[in-house]
C-alpha cells in the first residue's frame, strides 16, 4: 500500500471514527429521550455489535427495516463485496419507497384538502378517494415499472453471490 | 519520482485526472506516464455503480476506501458525507432522521424453522387449496386409492408451498408497504432470501417429482404449470396490468383438475367443470378482498381493478357469481351428482349472488367484507354438498342395469362392486384400469 492510499485511508478512518462517535452520541441522546417514556425500549448499539445481524424497526415513511449485516473479523474480499452489494440494494429500496410514499401522502393530503374546500368542510367520500387512488397509480406506472425491473434484477442477482458465500462458510469450517 | 509514478498508476481513473493536474508539474512526464495499466479493482462491479433507471440516487461508492467523488442527484443522499462509508457508519444509507431500535436477528432454532416454513408456504391458504384438490379427487367415480390420494395431497401441498415461497421471495419491499403482509418472514428478515429461494426450489422440485412418480405425469405437469403460472406470470403481472386477476383465477382453478386427473389420468368434462367452478368463484372472492385494500394497492403500485376501475371490479364479481348458477346446474347433468345438488347448490349460490349484488350496488367496505367472508364459507359448503350428493359407482351401475333390464348382470355387477369396495385399499393401478374398462363397457 503506497503513501497516498495509506494517508487517504487514515483520513477516512478518522472521519469515520468522528462520524461514528457523533451518531453514537446522537443515538444515545435519542435513546435517553425514549427511556423517559413509560415503556423502556431497548436498542443494541450497532457500533458495538458489528458481528451480529441487526435489524431495526420499520422506517415511518418507507416501512422498510434498516439492516446491519454482520462484519466478521476475517472478512474476505468477496464477503465484503457481497455485504456492500446488499447494502446498496437496501439503500436503493429505501430511496425508492421514501420517495414514493412521501409523494403518495402529500398528493393524498392535497387532494383531500381540495375536496374539502369544494365540499365546504365535508371529508372526501370513498368514491372521491377512488378517483385519487386510480390517478396516483396511473401516474406512478413508469416509475414503478423501472423500480420493479431493477428490483427483480438485483434480488435475483444477489442469489449466486450469497450461495457462494454460504459454500465458503461451510468449506472453511 | 519513482514513488510518484507508482502513485499515479494505482489510483482509479476518475480521481486520477485531478491528481495529475494538481500534483504533477512536468507536462512531458504527464504525457509519458499516462497509465494504461489495469486499475486496482475496488471490489464492486461497474454495473452497480451506474445510476439506476427510475431511481434518483447514484450509489455512494461504499466499497472504496478512497473518498467517492460521485455526485448524488437526490436529496436523500446528502447524509452521505464522503468519508462516512455505510460499511462502518452506524446508520444505513437513507435511514437517518428517526429513532432506530436495533434488535439482533438470531439464527433460527429448529422450532423457529417450523413456523418460518409455515409462514413461507402461507400454510392456511395452501391447506385450503389442497382441500380443493382432494375434493376433485373425491368427485371421481372410481374408488379412491389411498396411496394415490396421499401422494396427490403431499405433492400438491409441496407445489403450493413452492409457489407461495417464490412469491414471498420476490415481494418483500412491496409486502412491507401493506399492513396485511408486513409481518411476513422476509420482511422481518428472519431468514435470508437465499434460504427462502432454496426452500421454494426444493419443495417445487420435490412436489413435481412426487406427483410424477407416485400419481401420474399429467398431474405433475399441471402442478408444475400451476407453479410457473403463479410464481412467474401472476406475481410480476400484479404490477403490470389488471389482467392478473384472470390469471390468478386460472391458478385457483387448476388444483381440483389435478385432483381429478390424479385418478383418471385425463381431463374429462367433469374436471373442466370443477375447474370452471373454482375459476368463477375466484372473482367475488378476490375482488371483494381487493376493495378493502385499494389504498395500500395504490400506494404500493399494484394494478388491481379495485383501484383502476371500481365499477368494473364489482361488475366482474357479480358476473361470475351469476356464472356459478349454470355451473352448479351442470354438475348433475354430467352425472357427477344427483339432481338434489342443483337444488341446494343453487340455494347457496343465491346467497352468494345476493352478496355480490349488494357489493355491486353499494360498493363500500362493509359489503365488500361481507362478500369476502361469504366467499370463504361458500367454497367448502359447495364442495361438501357436491361430495354429499355425489353419484357413486353403484348409482351409475344401478341406473344402467335398470336401463338394460338385465337383472342378473345388474345384480352380479352390484355384487362385484360391493366386493371391490371392501378391498379398495388394495386396489392397484392395473385393477383400476380393469374397472374403468368394466364401467365404460357397462355405460356404453
mmCIF file of C-alpha atoms in Angstrom, chain A residues 23 46 54 72-73 76 85-86 108 112 131 137 142 144 151:
data_model
loop_
_atom_site.group_PDB
_atom_site.id
_atom_site.type_symbol
_atom_site.label_atom_id
_atom_site.label_comp_id
_atom_site.label_asym_id
_atom_site.label_seq_id
_atom_site.Cartn_x
_atom_site.Cartn_y
_atom_site.Cartn_z
ATOM 1 C CA UNK A 23 -24.006 9.278 15.627
ATOM 2 C CA UNK A 46 -24.667 -1.185 16.175
ATOM 3 C CA UNK A 54 -29.098 -6.426 13.331
ATOM 4 C CA UNK A 72 -16.701 -10.913 10.863
ATOM 5 C CA UNK A 73 -13.117 -10.234 11.881
ATOM 6 C CA UNK A 76 -12.735 -11.934 2.910
ATOM 7 C CA UNK A 85 -23.904 -5.173 -2.607
ATOM 8 C CA UNK A 86 -26.657 -5.997 -0.136
ATOM 9 C CA UNK A 108 -53.447 12.446 -0.890
ATOM 10 C CA UNK A 112 -58.349 15.749 0.416
ATOM 11 C CA UNK A 131 -60.550 8.719 -8.199
ATOM 12 C CA UNK A 137 -51.452 4.575 -9.590
ATOM 13 C CA UNK A 142 -43.482 4.094 -15.380
ATOM 14 C CA UNK A 144 -42.919 1.657 -10.630
ATOM 15 C CA UNK A 151 -35.545 -4.818 -8.022
#
